[in-house]
Short mmCIF file of C-alpha atoms in Angstrom, two decimals:
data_model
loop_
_atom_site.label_atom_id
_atom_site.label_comp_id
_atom_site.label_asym_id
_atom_site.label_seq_id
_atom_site.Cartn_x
_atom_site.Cartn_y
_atom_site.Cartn_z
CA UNK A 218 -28.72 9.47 -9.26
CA UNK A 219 -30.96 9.82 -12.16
CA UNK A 220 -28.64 12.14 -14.55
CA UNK A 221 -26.46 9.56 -14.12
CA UNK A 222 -26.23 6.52 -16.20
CA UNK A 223 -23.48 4.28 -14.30
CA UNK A 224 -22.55 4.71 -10.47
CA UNK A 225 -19.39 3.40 -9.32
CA UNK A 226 -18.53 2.69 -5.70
CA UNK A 227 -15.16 2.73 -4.81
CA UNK A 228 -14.37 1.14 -1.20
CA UNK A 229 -11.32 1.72 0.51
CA UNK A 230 -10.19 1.23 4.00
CA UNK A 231 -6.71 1.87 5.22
CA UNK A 232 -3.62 4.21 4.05
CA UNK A 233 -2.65 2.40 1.39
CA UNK A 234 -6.23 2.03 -0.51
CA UNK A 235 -6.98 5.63 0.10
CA UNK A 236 -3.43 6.02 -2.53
CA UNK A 237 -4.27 3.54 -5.00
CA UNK A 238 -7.97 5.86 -5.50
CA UNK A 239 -6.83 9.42 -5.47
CA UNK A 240 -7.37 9.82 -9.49
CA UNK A 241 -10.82 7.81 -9.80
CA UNK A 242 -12.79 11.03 -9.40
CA UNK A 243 -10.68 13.41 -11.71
CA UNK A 244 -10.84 10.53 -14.32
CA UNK A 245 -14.44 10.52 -14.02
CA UNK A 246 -15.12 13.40 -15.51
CA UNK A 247 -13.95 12.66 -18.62
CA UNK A 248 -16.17 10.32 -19.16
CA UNK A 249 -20.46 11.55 -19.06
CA UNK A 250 -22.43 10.24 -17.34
CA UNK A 251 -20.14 8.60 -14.88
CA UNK A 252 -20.60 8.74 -11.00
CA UNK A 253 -18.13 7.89 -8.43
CA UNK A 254 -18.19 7.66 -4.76
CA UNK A 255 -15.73 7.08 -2.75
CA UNK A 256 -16.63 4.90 0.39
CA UNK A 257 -14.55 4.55 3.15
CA UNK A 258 -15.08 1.51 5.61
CA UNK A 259 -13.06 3.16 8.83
CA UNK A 260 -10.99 0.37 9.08
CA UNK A 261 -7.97 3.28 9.60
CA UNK A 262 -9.79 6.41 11.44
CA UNK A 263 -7.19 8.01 13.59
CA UNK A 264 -5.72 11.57 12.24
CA UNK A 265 -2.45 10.54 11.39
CA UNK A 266 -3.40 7.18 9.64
CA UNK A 267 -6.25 8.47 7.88
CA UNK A 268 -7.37 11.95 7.68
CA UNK A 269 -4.54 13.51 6.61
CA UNK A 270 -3.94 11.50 3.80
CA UNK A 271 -7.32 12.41 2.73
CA UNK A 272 -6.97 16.66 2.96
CA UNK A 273 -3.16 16.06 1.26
CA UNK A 274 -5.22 14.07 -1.96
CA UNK A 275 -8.11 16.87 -1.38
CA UNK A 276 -10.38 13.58 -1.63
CA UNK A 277 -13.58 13.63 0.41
CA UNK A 278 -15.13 9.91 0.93
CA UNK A 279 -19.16 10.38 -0.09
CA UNK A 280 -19.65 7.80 2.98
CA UNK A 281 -17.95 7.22 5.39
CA UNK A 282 -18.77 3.92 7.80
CA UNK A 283 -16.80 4.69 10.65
CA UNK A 284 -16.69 0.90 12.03
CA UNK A 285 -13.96 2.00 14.05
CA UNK A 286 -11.46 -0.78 16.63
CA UNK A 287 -12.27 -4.14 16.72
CA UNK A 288 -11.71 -7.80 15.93
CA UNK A 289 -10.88 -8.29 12.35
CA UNK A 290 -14.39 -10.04 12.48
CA UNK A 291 -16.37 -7.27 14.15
CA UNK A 292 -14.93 -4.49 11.79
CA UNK A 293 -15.87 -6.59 8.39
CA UNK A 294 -19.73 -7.64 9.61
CA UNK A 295 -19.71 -3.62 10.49
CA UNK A 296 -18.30 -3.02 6.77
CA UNK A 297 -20.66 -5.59 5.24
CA UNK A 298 -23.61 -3.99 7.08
CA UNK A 299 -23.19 -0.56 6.44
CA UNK A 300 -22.29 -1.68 2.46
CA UNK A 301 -25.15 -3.00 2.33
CA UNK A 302 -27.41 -0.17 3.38
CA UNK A 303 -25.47 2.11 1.03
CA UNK A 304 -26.06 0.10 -1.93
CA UNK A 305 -29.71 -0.68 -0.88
CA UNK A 306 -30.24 3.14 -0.48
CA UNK A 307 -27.87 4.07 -4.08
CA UNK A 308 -27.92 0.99 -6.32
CA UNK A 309 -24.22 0.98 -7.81
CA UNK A 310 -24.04 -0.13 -11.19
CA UNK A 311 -20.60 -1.42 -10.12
CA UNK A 312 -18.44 -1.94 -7.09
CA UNK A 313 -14.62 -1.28 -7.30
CA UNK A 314 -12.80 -2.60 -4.26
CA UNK A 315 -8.80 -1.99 -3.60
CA UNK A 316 -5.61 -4.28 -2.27
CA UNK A 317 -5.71 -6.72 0.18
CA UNK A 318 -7.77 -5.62 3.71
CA UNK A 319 -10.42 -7.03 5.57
CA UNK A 320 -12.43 -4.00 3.83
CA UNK A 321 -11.27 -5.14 0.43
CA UNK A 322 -13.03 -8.62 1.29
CA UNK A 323 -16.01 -7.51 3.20
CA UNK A 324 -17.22 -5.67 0.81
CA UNK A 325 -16.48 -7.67 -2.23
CA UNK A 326 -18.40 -10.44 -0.62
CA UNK A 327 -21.48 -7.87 0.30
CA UNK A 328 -21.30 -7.02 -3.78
CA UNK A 329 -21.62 -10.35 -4.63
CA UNK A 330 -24.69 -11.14 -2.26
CA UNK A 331 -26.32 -8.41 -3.85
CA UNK A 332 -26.04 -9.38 -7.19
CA UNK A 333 -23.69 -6.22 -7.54
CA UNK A 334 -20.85 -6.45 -10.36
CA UNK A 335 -17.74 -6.32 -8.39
CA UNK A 336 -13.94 -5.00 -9.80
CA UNK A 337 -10.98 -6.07 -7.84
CA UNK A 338 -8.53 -3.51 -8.18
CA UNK A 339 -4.53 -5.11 -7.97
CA UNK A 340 -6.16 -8.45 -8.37
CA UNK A 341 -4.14 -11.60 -9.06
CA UNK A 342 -1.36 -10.35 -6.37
CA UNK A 343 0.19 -13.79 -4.40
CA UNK A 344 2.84 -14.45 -1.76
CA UNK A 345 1.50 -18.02 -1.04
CA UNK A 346 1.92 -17.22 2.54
CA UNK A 347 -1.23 -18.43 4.12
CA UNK A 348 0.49 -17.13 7.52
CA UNK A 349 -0.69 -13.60 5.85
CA UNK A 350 -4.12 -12.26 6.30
CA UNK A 351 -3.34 -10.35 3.68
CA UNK A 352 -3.28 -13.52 1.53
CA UNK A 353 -6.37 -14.96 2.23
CA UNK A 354 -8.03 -11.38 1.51
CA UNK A 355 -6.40 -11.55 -2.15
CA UNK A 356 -7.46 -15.36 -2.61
CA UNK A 357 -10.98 -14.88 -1.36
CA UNK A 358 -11.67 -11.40 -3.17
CA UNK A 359 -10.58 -12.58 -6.22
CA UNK A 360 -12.64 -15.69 -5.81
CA UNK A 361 -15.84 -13.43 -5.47
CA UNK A 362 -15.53 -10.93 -8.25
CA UNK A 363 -16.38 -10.04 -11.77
CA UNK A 364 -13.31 -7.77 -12.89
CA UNK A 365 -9.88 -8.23 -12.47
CA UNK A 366 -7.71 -5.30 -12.96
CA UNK A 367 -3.72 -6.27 -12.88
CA UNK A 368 -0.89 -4.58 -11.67
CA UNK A 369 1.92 -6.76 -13.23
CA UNK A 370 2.06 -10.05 -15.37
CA UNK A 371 2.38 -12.47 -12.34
CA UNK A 372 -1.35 -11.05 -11.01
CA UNK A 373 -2.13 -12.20 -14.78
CA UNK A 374 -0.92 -15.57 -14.74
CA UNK A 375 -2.17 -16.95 -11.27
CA UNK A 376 -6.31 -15.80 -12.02
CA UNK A 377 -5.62 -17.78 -15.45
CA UNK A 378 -4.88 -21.11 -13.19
CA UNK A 379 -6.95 -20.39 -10.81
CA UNK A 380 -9.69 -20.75 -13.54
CA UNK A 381 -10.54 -16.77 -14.30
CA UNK A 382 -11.49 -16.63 -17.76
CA UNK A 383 -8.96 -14.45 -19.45
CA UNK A 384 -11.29 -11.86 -21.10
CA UNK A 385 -11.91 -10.63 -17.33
CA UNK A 386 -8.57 -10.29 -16.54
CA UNK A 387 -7.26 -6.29 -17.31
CA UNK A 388 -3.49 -5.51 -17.47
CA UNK A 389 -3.58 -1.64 -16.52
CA UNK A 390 -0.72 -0.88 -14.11
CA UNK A 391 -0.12 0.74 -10.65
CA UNK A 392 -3.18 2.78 -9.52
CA UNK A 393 -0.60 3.72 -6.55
CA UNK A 394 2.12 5.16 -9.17
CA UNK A 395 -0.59 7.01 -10.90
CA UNK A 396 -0.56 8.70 -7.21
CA UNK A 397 2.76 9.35 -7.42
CA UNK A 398 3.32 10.54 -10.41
CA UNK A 399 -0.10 13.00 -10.03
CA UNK A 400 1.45 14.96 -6.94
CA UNK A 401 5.00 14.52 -7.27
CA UNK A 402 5.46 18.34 -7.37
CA UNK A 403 4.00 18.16 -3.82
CA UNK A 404 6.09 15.28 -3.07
CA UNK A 405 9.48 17.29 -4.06
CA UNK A 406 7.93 20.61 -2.23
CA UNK A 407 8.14 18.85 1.07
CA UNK A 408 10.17 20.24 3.55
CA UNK A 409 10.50 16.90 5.46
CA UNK A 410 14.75 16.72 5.21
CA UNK A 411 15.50 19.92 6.30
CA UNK A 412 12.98 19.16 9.21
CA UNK A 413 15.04 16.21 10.18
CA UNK A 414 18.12 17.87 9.28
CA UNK A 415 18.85 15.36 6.50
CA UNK A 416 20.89 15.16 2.77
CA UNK A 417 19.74 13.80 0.00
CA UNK A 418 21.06 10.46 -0.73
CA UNK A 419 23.20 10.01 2.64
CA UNK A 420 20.63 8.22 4.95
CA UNK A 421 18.88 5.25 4.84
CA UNK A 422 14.75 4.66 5.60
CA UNK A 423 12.82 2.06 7.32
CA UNK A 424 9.52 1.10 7.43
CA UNK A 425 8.62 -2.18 9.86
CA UNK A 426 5.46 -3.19 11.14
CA UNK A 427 4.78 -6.77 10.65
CA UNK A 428 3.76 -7.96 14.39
CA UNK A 429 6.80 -10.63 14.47
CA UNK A 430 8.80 -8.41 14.01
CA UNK A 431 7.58 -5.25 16.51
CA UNK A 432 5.21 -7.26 18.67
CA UNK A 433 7.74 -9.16 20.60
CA UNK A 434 10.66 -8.62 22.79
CA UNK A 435 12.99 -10.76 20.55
CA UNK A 436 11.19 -9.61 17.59
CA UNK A 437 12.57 -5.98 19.02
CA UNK A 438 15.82 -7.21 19.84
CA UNK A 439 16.70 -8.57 16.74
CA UNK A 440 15.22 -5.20 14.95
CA UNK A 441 17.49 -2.90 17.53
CA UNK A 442 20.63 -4.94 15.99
CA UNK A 443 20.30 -4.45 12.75
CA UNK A 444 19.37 -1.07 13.17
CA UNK A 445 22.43 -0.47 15.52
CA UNK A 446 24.68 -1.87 12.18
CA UNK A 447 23.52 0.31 9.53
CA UNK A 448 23.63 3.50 11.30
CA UNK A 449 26.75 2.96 11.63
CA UNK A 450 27.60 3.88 8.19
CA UNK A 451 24.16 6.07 7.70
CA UNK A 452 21.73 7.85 9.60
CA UNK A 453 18.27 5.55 10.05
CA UNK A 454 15.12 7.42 9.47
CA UNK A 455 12.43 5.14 11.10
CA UNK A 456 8.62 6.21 11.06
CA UNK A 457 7.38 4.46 14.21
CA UNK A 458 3.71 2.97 14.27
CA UNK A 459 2.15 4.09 17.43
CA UNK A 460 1.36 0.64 18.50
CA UNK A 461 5.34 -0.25 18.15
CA UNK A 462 6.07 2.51 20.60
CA UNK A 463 3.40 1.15 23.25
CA UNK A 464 5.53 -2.41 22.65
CA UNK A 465 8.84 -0.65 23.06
CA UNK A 466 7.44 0.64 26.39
CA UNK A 467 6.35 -2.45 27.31
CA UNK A 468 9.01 -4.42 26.79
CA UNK A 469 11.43 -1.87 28.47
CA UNK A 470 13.39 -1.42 25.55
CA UNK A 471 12.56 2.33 24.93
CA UNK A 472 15.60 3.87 26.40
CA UNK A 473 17.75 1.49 24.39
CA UNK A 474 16.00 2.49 20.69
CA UNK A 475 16.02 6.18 21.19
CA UNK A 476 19.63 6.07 22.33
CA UNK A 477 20.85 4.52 19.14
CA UNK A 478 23.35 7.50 17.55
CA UNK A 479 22.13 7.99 14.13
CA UNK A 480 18.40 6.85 14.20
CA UNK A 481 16.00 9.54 14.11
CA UNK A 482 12.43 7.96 15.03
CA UNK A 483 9.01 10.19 13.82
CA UNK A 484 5.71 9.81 13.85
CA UNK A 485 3.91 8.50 10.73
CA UNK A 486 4.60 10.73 8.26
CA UNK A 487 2.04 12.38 5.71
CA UNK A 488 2.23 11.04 1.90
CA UNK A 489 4.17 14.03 0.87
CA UNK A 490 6.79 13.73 3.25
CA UNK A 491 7.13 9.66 3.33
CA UNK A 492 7.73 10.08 -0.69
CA UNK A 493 10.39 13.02 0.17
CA UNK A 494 12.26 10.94 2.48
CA UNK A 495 11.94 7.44 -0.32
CA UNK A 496 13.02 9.40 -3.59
CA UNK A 497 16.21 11.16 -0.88
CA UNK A 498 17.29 8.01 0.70
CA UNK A 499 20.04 6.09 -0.35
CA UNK A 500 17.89 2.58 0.10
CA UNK A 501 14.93 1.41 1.69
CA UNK A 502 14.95 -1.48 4.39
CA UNK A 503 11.32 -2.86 4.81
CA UNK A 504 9.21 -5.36 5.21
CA UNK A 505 6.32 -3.94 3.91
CA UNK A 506 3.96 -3.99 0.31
CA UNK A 507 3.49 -0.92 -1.55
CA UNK A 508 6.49 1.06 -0.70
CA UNK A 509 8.30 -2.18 -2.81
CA UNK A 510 6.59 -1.04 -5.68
CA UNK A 511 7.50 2.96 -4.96
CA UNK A 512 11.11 2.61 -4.66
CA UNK A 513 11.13 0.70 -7.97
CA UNK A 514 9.45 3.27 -9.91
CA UNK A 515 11.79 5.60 -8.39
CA UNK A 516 14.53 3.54 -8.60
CA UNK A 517 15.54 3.15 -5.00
CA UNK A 518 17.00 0.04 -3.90
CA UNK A 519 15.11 -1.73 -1.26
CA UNK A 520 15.55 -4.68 1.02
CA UNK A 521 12.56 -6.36 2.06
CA UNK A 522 12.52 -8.50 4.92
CA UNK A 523 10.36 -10.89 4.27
CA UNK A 524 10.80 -14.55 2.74
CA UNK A 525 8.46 -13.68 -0.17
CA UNK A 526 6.49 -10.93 -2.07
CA UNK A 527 3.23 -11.16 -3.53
CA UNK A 528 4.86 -8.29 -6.04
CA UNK A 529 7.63 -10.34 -7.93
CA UNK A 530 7.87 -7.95 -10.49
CA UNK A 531 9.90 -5.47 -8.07
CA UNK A 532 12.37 -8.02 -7.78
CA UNK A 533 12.46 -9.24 -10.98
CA UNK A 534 12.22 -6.03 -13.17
CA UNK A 535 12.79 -3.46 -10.01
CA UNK A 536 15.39 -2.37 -7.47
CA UNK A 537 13.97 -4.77 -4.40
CA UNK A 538 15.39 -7.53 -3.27
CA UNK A 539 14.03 -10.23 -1.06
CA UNK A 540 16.34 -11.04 2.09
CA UNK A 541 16.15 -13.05 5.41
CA UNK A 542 15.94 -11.05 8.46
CA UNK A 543 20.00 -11.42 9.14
CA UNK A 544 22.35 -8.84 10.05
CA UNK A 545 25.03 -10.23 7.94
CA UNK A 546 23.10 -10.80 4.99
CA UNK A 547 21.48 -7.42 5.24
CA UNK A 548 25.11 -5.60 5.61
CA UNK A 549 26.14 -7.36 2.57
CA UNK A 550 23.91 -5.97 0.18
CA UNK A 551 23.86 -2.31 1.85
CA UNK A 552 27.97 -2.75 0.83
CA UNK A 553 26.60 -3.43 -2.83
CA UNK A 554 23.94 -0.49 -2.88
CA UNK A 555 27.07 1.65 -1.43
CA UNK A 556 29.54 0.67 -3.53
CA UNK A 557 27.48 1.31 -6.26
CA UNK A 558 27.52 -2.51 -7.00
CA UNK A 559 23.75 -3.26 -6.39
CA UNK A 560 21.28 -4.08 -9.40
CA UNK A 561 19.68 -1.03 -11.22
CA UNK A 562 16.27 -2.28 -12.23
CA UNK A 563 13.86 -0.38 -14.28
CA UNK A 564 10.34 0.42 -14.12
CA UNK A 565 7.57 -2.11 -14.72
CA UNK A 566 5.58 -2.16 -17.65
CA UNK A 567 2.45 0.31 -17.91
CA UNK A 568 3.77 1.72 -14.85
CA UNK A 569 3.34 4.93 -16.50
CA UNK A 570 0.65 7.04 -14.12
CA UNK A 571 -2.45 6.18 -16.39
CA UNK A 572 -3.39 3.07 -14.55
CA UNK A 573 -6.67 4.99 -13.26
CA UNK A 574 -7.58 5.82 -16.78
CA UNK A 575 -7.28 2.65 -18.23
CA UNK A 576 -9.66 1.19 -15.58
CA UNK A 577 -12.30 3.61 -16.33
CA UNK A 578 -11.96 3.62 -19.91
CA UNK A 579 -12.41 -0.74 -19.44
CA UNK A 580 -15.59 -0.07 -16.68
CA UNK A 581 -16.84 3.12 -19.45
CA UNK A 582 -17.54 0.33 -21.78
CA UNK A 583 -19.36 -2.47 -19.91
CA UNK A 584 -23.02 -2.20 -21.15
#
């Protein structure tokens, strides 16, 4: 470490930190005397949810923890433990940590013990759904850090009255479009719709994995009839979660999913492929985060299923929309996005790919 004169840690955890990092390291080298590492926590380890993701970005963690299955509480003292080591062993200068996960949290809090400077990266991000983990991961991890780097003006204006004093607060855009933008001709090289025997713009993709929805029979049961409507009019791509297809099984309803006509059920899919199939699709139904803030940059409509979104600025400058999970309601604005009578939206400001940049340029000059 000594021909260096800042190391930066950069903790990550799950599939959607390991995409908001992939430029950190290139970015790096722009700037002497700069050190990254990339640590990943294990909090996602299989092949499918991890690895692959990593040899697609051709970025190699420096550490990897390997905490492995547990209890949200097991995996975070596991987290915090091996953090610490790391950064007894290393001494960061500075600790970047990504999003919303219990390894987001863990090891913000294990930087702050330690007297470590601490950047939150997508900081300022609210639902106000304390039924979330997620939530209480943004809340807390803001609470315990030093740096504040923003995504969109609404991350801005909650640190300000939640007391963050504003010279800490750093507007620099979507670390997870800089991703996108960096390997889009990957992305368009895919081969994932003639795999699945798709066209461009004549299907429709959907991404589910909240457990109310696909931990529960009626959870299931409500998901199989909206699913049964839209394929009606276009073919479903659905990228199953392992775990949902153990609850299909369980619940018996197997037989009655993969006999829908018109939903074609995969694996998870690699980054390069899941971006294929969001910039082809006609919309998006989900009820997840990032892939809110994807279709807007590519200008995808998208109907998440949720009752709120920590990421207003997809619905108020982008092509999402926030709707109850109701078949009728849901049918009603596919009609629109058909018809060609759904919203346009347009991209976000400093959603422009340099969001990695700007962070480094802001941590380049801390003395």
């Amino acid at each position: 470490m000594s021909n260096y004169t800042k190391t930066v840690f950069i903790v990550v955890g799950t599939r959607p930190n390991f995409i908001k990092v992939t430029r950190f390291k290139e970015v790096a080298e722009s700037f002497p005397g700069m050190c990254v590492k990339i640590i990943h926590t294990g909090q996602h380890y299989d092949e499918k949810m991890a690895d692959v993701f990593f040899r697609q970005f051709k970025l190699v963690p420096d550490h990897f923890l390997n905490v492995g299955a547990g209890t949200p509480v097991s995996q975070m003292a596991g987290i915090m433990i091996g953090i610490e080591k790391l950064c007894t062993e290393l001494r960061p200068d500075l600790m970047l940590v990504v999003g919303d996960v219990n390894s987001t949290f863990a090891a913000a809090l294990t930087a702050n013990k330690m007297g470590i400077m601490c950047g939150h990266v997508e900081s300022g991000l609210r639902s106000f759904d304390r039924t979330m983990p997620e939530e209480f991961n943004r809340v807390l991890t803001d609470v315990v850090c030093d740096l504040y780097f923003v995504t969109e003006q609404s991350g801005a204006d909650h640190l300000v009255r939640e007391g963050v004093q504003e010279e800490k607060i750093h507007f620099v855009g979507n670390t997870m479009i800089d991703t996108l933008v960096k390997f889009t001709p990957q992305i368009n090289a895919s081969p994932v719709l003639e795999e699945l025997n798709l066209t461009s713009g004549k299907f429709a993709l959907m991404t589910m994995h909240r457990p109310a929805t696909v931990d529960s029979s009626t959870g299931l049961e409500k998901l199989f009839d909206l699913i049964a409507t839209l394929t009606r009019k276009n073919p479903v791509v659905f990228p199953i979660h392992p775990r949902t297809r153990k609850k299909l099984e369980d619940f018996g309803l197997s037989k009655k999913f993969y006999g829908l006509h018109n939903l074609i059920l995969t694996d998870p899919l690699d980054y390069f492929a899941f971006q294929k199939l969001t910039k082809s699709a006609r919309f998006v139904v989900t009820d997840s985060g990032g892939i809110q803030e994807e279709s807007t940059f590519l200008g995808i409509p998208c109907l998440t299923l949720r009752p709120n979104t920590e990421r207003p600025v997809t619905v108020d400058f982008g092509t999402n929309t926030l709707v109850p999970f109701d078949v009728t309601k849901v049918t009603m604005l596919t009609e629109q996005i058909l018809s060609g009578t759904y919203k346009k939206g347009k991209t976000p400001p400093l959603w422009d790919g340099l969001a990695t940049d700007r962070i480094m340029k802001i941590i380049s000059n801390i003395k």
